[in-house]
Coordinates of C-alpha atoms and ligand atoms in Angstrom, one line a residue:
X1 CA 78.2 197.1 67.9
X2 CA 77.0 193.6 68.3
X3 CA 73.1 193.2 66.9
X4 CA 72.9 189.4 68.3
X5 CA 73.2 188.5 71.7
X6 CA 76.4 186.9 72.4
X7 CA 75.1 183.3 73.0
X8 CA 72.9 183.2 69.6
X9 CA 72.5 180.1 68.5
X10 CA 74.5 179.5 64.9
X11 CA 74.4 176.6 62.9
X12 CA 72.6 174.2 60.4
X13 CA 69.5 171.9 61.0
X14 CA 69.1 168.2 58.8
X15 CA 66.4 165.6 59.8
X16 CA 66.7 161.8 60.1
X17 CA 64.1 160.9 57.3
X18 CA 65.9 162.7 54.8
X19 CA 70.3 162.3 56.0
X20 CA 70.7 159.6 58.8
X21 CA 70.1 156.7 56.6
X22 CA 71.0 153.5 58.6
X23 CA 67.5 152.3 58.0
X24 CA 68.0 148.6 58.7
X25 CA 70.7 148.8 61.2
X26 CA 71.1 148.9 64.9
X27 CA 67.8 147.3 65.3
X28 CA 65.7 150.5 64.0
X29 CA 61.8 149.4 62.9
X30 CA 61.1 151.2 59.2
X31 CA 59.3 154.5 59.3
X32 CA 56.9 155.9 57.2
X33 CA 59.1 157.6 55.1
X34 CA 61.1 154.7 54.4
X35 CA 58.5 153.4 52.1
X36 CA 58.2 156.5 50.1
X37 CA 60.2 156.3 46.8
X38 CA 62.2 159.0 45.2
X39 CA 60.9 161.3 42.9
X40 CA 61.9 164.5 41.0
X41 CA 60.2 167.9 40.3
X42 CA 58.6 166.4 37.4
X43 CA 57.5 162.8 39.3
X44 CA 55.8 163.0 42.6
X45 CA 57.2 160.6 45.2
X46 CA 55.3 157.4 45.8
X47 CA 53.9 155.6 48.8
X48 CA 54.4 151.5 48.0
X49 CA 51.7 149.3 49.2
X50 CA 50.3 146.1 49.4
X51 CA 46.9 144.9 49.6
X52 CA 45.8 141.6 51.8
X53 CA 45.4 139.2 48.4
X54 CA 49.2 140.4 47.8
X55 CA 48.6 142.8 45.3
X56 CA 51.3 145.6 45.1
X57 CA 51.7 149.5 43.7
X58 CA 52.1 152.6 44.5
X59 CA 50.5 155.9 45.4
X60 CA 51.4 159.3 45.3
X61 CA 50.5 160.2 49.1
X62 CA 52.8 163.1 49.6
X63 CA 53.1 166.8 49.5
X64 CA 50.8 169.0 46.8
X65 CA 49.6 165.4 46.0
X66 CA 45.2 165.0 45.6
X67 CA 45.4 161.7 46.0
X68 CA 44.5 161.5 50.1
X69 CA 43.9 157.9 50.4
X70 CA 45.6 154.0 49.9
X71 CA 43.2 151.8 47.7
X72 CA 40.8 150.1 50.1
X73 CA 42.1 147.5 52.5
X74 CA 46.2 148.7 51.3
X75 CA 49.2 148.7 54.0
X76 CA 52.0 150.8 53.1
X77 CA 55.1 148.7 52.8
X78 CA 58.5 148.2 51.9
X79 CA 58.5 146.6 48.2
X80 CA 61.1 144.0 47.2
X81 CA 61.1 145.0 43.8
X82 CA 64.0 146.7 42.2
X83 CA 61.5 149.4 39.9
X84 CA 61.3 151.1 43.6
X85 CA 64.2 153.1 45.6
X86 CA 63.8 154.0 49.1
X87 CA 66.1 157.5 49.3
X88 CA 65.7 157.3 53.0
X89 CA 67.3 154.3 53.6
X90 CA 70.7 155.7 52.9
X91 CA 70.3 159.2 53.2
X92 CA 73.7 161.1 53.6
X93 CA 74.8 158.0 55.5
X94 CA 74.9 159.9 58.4
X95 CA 74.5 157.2 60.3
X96 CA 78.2 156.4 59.5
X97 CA 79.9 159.8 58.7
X98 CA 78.5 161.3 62.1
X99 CA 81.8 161.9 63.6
X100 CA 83.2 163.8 60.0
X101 CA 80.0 165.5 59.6
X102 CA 79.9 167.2 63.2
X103 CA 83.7 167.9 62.8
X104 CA 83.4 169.9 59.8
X105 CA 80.2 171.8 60.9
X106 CA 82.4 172.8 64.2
X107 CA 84.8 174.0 62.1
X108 CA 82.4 175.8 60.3
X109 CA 82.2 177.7 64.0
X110 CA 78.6 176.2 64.6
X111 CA 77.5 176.0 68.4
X112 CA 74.2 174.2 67.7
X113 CA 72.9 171.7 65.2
X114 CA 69.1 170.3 64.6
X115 CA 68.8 166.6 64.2
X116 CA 65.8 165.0 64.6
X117 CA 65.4 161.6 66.6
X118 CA 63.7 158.7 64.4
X119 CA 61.1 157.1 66.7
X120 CA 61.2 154.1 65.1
X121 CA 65.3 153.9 66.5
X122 CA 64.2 154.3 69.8
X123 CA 60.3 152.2 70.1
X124 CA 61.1 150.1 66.6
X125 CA 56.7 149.6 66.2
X126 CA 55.9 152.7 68.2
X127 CA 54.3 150.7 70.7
X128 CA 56.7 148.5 72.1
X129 CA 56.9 148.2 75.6
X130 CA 61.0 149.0 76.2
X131 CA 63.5 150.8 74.0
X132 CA 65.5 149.7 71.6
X133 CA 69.5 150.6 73.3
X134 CA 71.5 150.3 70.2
X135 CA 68.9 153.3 68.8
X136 CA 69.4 155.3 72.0
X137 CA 73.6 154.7 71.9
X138 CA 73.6 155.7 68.4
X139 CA 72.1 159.3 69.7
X140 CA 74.3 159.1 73.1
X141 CA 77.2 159.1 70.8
X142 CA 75.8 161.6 68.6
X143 CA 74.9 164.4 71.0
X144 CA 78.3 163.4 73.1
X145 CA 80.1 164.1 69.9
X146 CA 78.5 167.4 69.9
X147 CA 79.1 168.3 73.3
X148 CA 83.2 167.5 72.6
X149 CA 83.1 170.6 70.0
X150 CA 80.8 173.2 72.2
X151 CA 77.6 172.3 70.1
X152 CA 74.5 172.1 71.0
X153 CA 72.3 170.0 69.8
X154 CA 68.4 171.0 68.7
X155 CA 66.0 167.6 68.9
X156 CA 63.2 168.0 66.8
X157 CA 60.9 164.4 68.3
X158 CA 58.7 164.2 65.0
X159 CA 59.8 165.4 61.8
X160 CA 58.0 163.9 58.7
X161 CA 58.2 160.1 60.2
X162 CA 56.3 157.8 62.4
X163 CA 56.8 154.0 63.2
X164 CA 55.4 152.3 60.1
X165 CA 53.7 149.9 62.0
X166 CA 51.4 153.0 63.8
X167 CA 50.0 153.9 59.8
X168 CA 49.7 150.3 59.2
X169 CA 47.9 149.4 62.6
X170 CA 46.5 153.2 63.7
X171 CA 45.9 155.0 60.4
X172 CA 48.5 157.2 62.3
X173 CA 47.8 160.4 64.4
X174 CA 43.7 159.7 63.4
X175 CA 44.0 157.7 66.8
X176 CA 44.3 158.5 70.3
X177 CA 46.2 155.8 70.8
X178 CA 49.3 157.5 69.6
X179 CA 49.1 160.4 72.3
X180 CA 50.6 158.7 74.9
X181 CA 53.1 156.1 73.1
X182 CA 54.4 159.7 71.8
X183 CA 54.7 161.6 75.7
X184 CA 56.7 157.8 76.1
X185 CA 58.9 158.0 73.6
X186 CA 59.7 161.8 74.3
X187 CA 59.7 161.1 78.0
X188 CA 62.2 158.5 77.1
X189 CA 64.3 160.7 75.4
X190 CA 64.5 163.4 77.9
X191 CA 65.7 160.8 80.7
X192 CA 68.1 158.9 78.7
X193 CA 69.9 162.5 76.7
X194 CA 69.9 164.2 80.3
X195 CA 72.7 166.5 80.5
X196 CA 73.2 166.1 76.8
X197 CA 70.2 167.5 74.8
X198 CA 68.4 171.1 76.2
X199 CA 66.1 172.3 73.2
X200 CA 63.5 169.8 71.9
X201 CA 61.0 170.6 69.0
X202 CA 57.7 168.5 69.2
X203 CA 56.7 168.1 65.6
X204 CA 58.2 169.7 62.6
X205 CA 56.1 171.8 60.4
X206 CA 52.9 170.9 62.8
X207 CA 50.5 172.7 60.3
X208 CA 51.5 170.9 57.3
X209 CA 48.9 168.6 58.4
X210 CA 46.9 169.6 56.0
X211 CA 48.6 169.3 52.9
X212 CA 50.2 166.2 53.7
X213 CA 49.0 164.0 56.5
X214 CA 50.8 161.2 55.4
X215 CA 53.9 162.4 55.7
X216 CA 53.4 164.5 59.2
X217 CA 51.0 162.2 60.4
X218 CA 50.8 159.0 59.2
X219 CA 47.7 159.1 58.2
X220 CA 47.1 156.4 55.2
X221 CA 43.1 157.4 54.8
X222 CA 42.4 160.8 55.1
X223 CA 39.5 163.2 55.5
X224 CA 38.4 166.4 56.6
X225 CA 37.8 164.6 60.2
X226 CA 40.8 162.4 60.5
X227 CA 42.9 165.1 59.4
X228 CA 41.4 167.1 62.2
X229 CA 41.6 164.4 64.7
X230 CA 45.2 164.2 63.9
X231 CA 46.4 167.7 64.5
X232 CA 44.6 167.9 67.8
X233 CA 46.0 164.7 69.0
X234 CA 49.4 166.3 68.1
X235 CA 48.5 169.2 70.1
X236 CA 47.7 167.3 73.1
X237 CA 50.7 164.8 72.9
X238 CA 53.0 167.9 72.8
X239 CA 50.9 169.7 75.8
X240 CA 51.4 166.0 77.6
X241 CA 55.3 166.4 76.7
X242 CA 55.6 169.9 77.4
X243 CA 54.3 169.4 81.3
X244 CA 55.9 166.2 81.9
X245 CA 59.0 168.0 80.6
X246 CA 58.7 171.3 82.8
X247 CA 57.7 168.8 85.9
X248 CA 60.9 166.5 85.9
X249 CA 63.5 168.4 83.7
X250 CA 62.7 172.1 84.6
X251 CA 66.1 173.1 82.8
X252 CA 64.5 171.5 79.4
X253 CA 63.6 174.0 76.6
X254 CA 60.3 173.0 74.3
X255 CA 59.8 174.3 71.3
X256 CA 56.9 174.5 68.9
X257 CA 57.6 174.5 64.9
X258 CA 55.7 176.2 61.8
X259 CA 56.4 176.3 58.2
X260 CA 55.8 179.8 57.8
X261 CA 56.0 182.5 54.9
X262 CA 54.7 185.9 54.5
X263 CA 51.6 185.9 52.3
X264 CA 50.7 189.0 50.0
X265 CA 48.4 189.8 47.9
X266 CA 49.4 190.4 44.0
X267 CA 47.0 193.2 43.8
X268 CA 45.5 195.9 45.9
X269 CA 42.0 194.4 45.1
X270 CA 40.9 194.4 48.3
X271 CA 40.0 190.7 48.0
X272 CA 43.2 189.9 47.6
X273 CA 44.0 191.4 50.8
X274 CA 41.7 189.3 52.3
X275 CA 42.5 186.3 50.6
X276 CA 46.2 186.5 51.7
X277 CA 45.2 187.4 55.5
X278 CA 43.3 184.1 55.2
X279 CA 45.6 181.6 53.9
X280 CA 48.4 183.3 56.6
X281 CA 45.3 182.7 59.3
X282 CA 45.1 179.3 58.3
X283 CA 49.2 178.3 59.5
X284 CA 48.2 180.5 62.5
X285 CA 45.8 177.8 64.1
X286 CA 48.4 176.0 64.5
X287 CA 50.9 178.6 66.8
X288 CA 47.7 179.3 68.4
X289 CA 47.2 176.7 70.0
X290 CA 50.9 175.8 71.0
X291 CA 51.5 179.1 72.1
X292 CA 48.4 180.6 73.8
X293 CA 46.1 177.0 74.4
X294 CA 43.3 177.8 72.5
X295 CA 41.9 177.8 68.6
X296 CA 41.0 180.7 66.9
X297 CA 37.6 181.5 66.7
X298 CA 37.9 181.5 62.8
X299 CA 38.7 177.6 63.2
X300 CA 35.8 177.1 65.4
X301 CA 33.3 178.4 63.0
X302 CA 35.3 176.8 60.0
X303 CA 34.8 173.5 61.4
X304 CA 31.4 174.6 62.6
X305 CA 30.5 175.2 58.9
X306 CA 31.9 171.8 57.8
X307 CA 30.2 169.6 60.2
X308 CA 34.1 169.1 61.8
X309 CA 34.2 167.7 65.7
X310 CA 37.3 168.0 67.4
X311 CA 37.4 165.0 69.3
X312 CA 38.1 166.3 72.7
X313 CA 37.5 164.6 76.2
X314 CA 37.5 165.6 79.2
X315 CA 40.5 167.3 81.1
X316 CA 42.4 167.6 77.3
X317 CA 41.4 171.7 77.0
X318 CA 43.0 172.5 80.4
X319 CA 46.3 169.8 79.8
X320 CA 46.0 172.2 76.0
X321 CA 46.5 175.4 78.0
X322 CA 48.4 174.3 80.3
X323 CA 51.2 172.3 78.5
X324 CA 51.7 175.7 75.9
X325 CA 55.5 175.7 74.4
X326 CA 58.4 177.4 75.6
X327 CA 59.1 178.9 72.2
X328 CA 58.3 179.2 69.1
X329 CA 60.4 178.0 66.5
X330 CA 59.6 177.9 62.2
X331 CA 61.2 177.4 58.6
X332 CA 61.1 180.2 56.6
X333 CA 62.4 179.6 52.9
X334 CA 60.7 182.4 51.1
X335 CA 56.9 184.0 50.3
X336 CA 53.3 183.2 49.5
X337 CA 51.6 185.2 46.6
X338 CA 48.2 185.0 46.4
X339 CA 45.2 186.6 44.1
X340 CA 41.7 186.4 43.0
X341 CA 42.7 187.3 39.7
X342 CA 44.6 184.4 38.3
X343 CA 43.6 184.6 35.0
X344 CA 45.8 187.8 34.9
X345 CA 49.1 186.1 36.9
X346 CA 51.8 184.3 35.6
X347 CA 51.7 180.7 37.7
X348 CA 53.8 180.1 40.4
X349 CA 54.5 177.7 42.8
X350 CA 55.6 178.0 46.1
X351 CA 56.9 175.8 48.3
X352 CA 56.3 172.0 49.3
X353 CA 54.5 171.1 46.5
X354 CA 52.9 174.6 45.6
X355 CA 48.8 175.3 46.3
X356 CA 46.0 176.3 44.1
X357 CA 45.8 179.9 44.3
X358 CA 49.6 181.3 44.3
X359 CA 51.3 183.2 41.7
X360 CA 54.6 184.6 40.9
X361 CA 55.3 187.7 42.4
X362 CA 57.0 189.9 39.4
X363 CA 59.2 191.6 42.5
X364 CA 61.1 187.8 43.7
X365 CA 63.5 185.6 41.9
X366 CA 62.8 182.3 42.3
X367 CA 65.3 179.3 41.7
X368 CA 63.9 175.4 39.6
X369 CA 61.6 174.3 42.0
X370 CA 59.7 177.7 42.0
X371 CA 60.7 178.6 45.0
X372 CA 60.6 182.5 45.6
X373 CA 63.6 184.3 47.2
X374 CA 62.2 186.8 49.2
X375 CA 64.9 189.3 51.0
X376 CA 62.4 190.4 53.5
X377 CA 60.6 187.6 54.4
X378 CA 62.4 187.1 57.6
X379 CA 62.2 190.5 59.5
X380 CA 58.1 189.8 58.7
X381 CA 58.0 186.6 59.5
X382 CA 59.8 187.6 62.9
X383 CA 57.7 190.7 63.5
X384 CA 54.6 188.7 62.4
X385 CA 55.4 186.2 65.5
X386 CA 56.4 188.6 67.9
X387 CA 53.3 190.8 67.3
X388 CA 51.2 188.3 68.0
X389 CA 52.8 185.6 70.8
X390 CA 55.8 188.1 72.6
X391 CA 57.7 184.8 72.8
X392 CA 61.6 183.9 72.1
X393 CA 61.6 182.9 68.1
X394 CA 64.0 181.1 66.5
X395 CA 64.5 180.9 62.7
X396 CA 65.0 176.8 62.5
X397 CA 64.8 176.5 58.8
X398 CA 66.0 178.6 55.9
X399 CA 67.7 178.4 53.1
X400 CA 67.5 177.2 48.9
X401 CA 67.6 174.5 46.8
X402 CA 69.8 174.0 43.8
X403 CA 71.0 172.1 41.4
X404 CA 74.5 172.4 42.1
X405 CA 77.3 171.9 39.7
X406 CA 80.7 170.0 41.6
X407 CA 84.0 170.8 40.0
X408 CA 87.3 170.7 41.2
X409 CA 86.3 169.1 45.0
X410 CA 83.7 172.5 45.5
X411 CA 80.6 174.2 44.3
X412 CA 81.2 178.1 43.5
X413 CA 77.8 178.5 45.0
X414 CA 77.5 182.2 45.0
X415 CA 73.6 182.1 44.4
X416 CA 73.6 180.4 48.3
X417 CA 75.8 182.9 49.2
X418 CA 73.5 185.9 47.9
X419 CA 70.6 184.0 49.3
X420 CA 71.9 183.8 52.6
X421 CA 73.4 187.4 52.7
X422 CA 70.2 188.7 52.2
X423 CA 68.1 186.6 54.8
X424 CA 70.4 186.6 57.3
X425 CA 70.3 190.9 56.9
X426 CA 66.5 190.7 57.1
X427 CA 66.6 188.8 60.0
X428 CA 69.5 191.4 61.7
X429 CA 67.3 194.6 60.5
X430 CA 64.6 192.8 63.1
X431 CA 66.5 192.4 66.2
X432 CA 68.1 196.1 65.4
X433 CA 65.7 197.6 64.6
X434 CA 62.0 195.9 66.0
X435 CA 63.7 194.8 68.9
X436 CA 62.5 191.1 68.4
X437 CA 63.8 188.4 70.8
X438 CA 65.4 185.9 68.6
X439 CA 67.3 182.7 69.9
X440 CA 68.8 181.7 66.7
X441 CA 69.0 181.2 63.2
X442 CA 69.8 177.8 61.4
X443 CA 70.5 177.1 57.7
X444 CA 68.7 174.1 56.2
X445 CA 70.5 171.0 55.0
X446 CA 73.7 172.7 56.1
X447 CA 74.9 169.3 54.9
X448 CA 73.4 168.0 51.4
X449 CA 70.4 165.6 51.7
X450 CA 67.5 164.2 50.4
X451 CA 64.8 166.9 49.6
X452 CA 61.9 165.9 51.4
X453 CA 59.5 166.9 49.2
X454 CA 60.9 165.6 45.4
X455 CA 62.4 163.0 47.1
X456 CA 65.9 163.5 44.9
X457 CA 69.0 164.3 45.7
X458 CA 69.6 166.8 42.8
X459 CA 67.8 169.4 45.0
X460 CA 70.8 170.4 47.1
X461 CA 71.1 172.8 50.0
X462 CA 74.7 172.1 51.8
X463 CA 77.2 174.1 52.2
X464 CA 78.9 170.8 52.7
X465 CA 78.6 168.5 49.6
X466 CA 77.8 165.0 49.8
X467 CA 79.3 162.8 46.5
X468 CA 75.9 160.5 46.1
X469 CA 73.5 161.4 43.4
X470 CA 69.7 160.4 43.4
X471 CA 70.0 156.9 43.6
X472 CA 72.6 156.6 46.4
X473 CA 75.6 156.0 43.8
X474 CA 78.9 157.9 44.3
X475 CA 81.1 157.6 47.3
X476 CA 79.4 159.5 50.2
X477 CA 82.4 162.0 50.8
X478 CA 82.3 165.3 51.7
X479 CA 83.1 168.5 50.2
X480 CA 83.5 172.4 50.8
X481 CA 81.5 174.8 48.9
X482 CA 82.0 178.2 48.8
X483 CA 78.9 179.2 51.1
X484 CA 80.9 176.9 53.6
X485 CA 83.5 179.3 53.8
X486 CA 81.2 182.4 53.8
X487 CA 78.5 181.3 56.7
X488 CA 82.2 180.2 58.7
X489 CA 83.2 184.3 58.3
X490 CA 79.5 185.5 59.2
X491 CA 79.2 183.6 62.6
X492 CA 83.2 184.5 63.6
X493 CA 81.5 187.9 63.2
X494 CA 78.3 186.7 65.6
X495 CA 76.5 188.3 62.2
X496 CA 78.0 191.7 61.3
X497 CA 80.2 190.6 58.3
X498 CA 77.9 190.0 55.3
X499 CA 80.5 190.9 52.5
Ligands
BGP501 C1 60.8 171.8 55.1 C2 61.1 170.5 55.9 C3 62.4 170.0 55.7 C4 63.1 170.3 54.3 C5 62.8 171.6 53.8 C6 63.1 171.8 52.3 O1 59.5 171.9 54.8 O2 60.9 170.7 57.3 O3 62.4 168.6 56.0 O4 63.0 169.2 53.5 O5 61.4 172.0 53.9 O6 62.2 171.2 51.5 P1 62.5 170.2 50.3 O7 63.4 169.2 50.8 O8 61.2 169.7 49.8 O9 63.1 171.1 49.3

């Protein structure tokens, strides 16, 4: 019996700010994540600036982080000074091993891999009037590379970088402004990858907002307002993209992406119940208004209550309903935890940097970053989504973290193995048993990388290892590890070998 379709979509998903590296070459303008510095899971990851009278530092702007603002009059820019390391810069070097890295994930029997496009390639200040070609050959030869092995390639437009020089001159996504230099730059991309790219995401992780609009958004000064300003301007630049997408490349495929994980509540207090439904109504907004063009009432009345204006104009509600995605797509890694009674619950974390009121939950495992392993979090997560949109879903993002130890060329990586074992039979138990429409499932960092929250290279995910530790030493080669060979024998079985 086959459970998944025959053309399910198999394969791993990376992102430029964190593996294509290649920061300074081929006439690419820095993004804002290439003056974020590393960091570990004890040292947050820092935003370098410089003020007009040519003072310098740094500020922790990024995920989990309170700090929501530059000091006053601060740019964020790239430091000369050698106390700071820009992981971004080189990545995986991907921007070099391309050709071995897409070989190897072929081999792996992948017929699609997520990459995401760095605007800053392709429009090097965001506004520029004409592309930069040596940023859209790079991708050309990327996506053809694909296309040589049967793979096809998953674009995500935005994923956790913006042209630097739209924070510096913009305060990011706060401005209108950016709407349409975005619908250019995607419009750009869908004319000049025609015939070679069919799924496009708009913006990772949209409703990370929030927590980090910095790093989503680009914005260098943020409050309740801006923040807010920001994510509806991202909502209409994706409507905007969406239409102009369905109007000249009708074959096109646009996604919509959520960082998503079940929520429960430790205890059957009642107001945990509600506190859980709350915080999973809160990443809701978001697939709300992507899917079905509208905000949830509980929004409304939120921002109501705050004294929050969403800074529509005219004609942007009906382009919002119109321009609603073609699917939704989301990272699931594990679950949320959540109680009332935290004086009683051991502290946990949770991903991306972790938020106030989660706890462990005594049933999940959870790996150094605090991370909890959750076997069923995808068949929720799926059945969650389909309940509530009846849209194709497709599981973009999962998979853990670890400090992996090399020896002898490989990485016995059984914990990855179990990890994925479980998830992957979550996800089948869905589309056997609920029926749910699901278009795919990729595994995260299918080839190491940065980690885009610590910033270190110590937090691996690959099934492919990459020989450079967290300050770009070693030699950049790759590696098998054992979860390599395991994923290969699970997708040569379209999913029904687990063993
Ligand atoms: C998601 C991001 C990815 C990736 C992943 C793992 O939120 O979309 O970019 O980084 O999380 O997170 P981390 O790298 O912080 O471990």
């Amino acid at each position: 019996m086959t459970r998944f379709s025959k053309d399910f979509l198999w394969g791993g998903a990376t992102a430029a700010n964190q593996y294509e590296g290649g920061a300074r070459e081929g006439g690419a303008g820095l993004s804002t994540a290439d003056v974020m510095t590393n960091g570990s899971h004890t040292v947050r990851r820092q935003v370098t600036w410089q003020k007009p009278d040519g003072t310098t530092g740094s500020t922790p702007l990024c995920f989990g982080s309170p700090e929501r603002h530059l000091p006053e009059g601060a740019i964020p820019v790239e430091l000369n000074d050698e106390k700071y390391y820009y992981p971004s810069h080189l990545g995986s070097d991907f921007y070099h091993w391309y050709k071995e890295d897409i070989r190897l994930c072929a081999e792996e029997g992948f017929n699609c891999l997520r990459f995401s496009v760095k605007w800053s390639r392709i429009f090097p200040n965001g506004d520029d009037e004409t592309p930069n070609q040596e940023g859209i050959d790079f991708y050309k030869d990327v996506f053809t590379e694909c296309k040589k092995y049967g793979i096809e390639p998953l674009v995500t437009l935005e994923h956790y970088e913006n042209p630097l020089a739209l924070a510096q001159r913009y305060n990011g996504w706060d401005s209108r402004e950016l709407v349409d230099m975005y619908v250019k730059y995607a419009t750009t991309c869908f004319k000049e990858f025609d015939g070679l790219v069919k799924y496009y995401l708009t913006f990772n992780e949209i409703n990370l907002i929030e927590a980090a609009p910095y790093v989503t958004a680009g914005i260098i000064h943020a409050d309740p307002q801006n923040i807010a300003n920001g994510a509806f301007h991202q909502f209409l630049a994706s409507a905007k993209t969406v239409i102009a997408a369905h109007k000249d490349y009708p074959e096109l495929k646009i996604g919509m992406m959520l960082a998503y994980g079940p929520t429960y509540g430790l205890t059957p207090d009642p107001a945990d119940q509600l506190l859980a439904q709350q915080w999973q109504n809160k990443t809701l907004v978001y697939s709300d208004v992507q899917m079905l063009g509208r905000y949830p009432n509980y929004k409304l009345k939120e921002y109501e209550r705050e004294g929050i204006v969403i800074p529509a104009q005219e004609g942007d509600w009906e382009i919002i309903k119109e321009g609603t995605c073609d699917f939704l797509s989301f990272s699931t890694y594990g679950s949320h935890t959540l109680t009332v009674h935290g004086e009683e619950a051991e502290g946990g974390a949770g991903g991306n940097g972790g938020a106030m009121q989660m706890v462990r939950n005594p049933y999940l495992k959870t790996n150094a970053w605090g991370w909890a392993t959750d076997p069923q979090c995808l068949r929720i997560t799926l059945n969650t989504f389909y309940d509530r949109y009846h849209c194709d879903l497709w599981c973009v993002e999962n998979g853990i973290g670890w400090n992996d130890k090399f020896e002898d060329g490989t990485v016995h990586d059984d914990y990855r193995i179990d990890y994925m074992r479980a998830n992957i039979q979550s996800m089948r138990d869905a589309v056997e048993f609920d029926g749910i429409p699901l278009m795919g499932y990729l595994y995260w960092g299918c080839v190491d990388m940065v980690s885009n929250g610590e910033g270190e290279r110590a937090k691996r995910y690959g099934q492919i290892y990459v020989d450079l530790d967290d300050l770009g030493n070693g030699t950049g080669k790759r590696y098998l590890k054992d979860s390599y060979h395991w994923y290969k024998k699970c997708i040569q079985s379209n999913g029904e070998d687990l063993d």
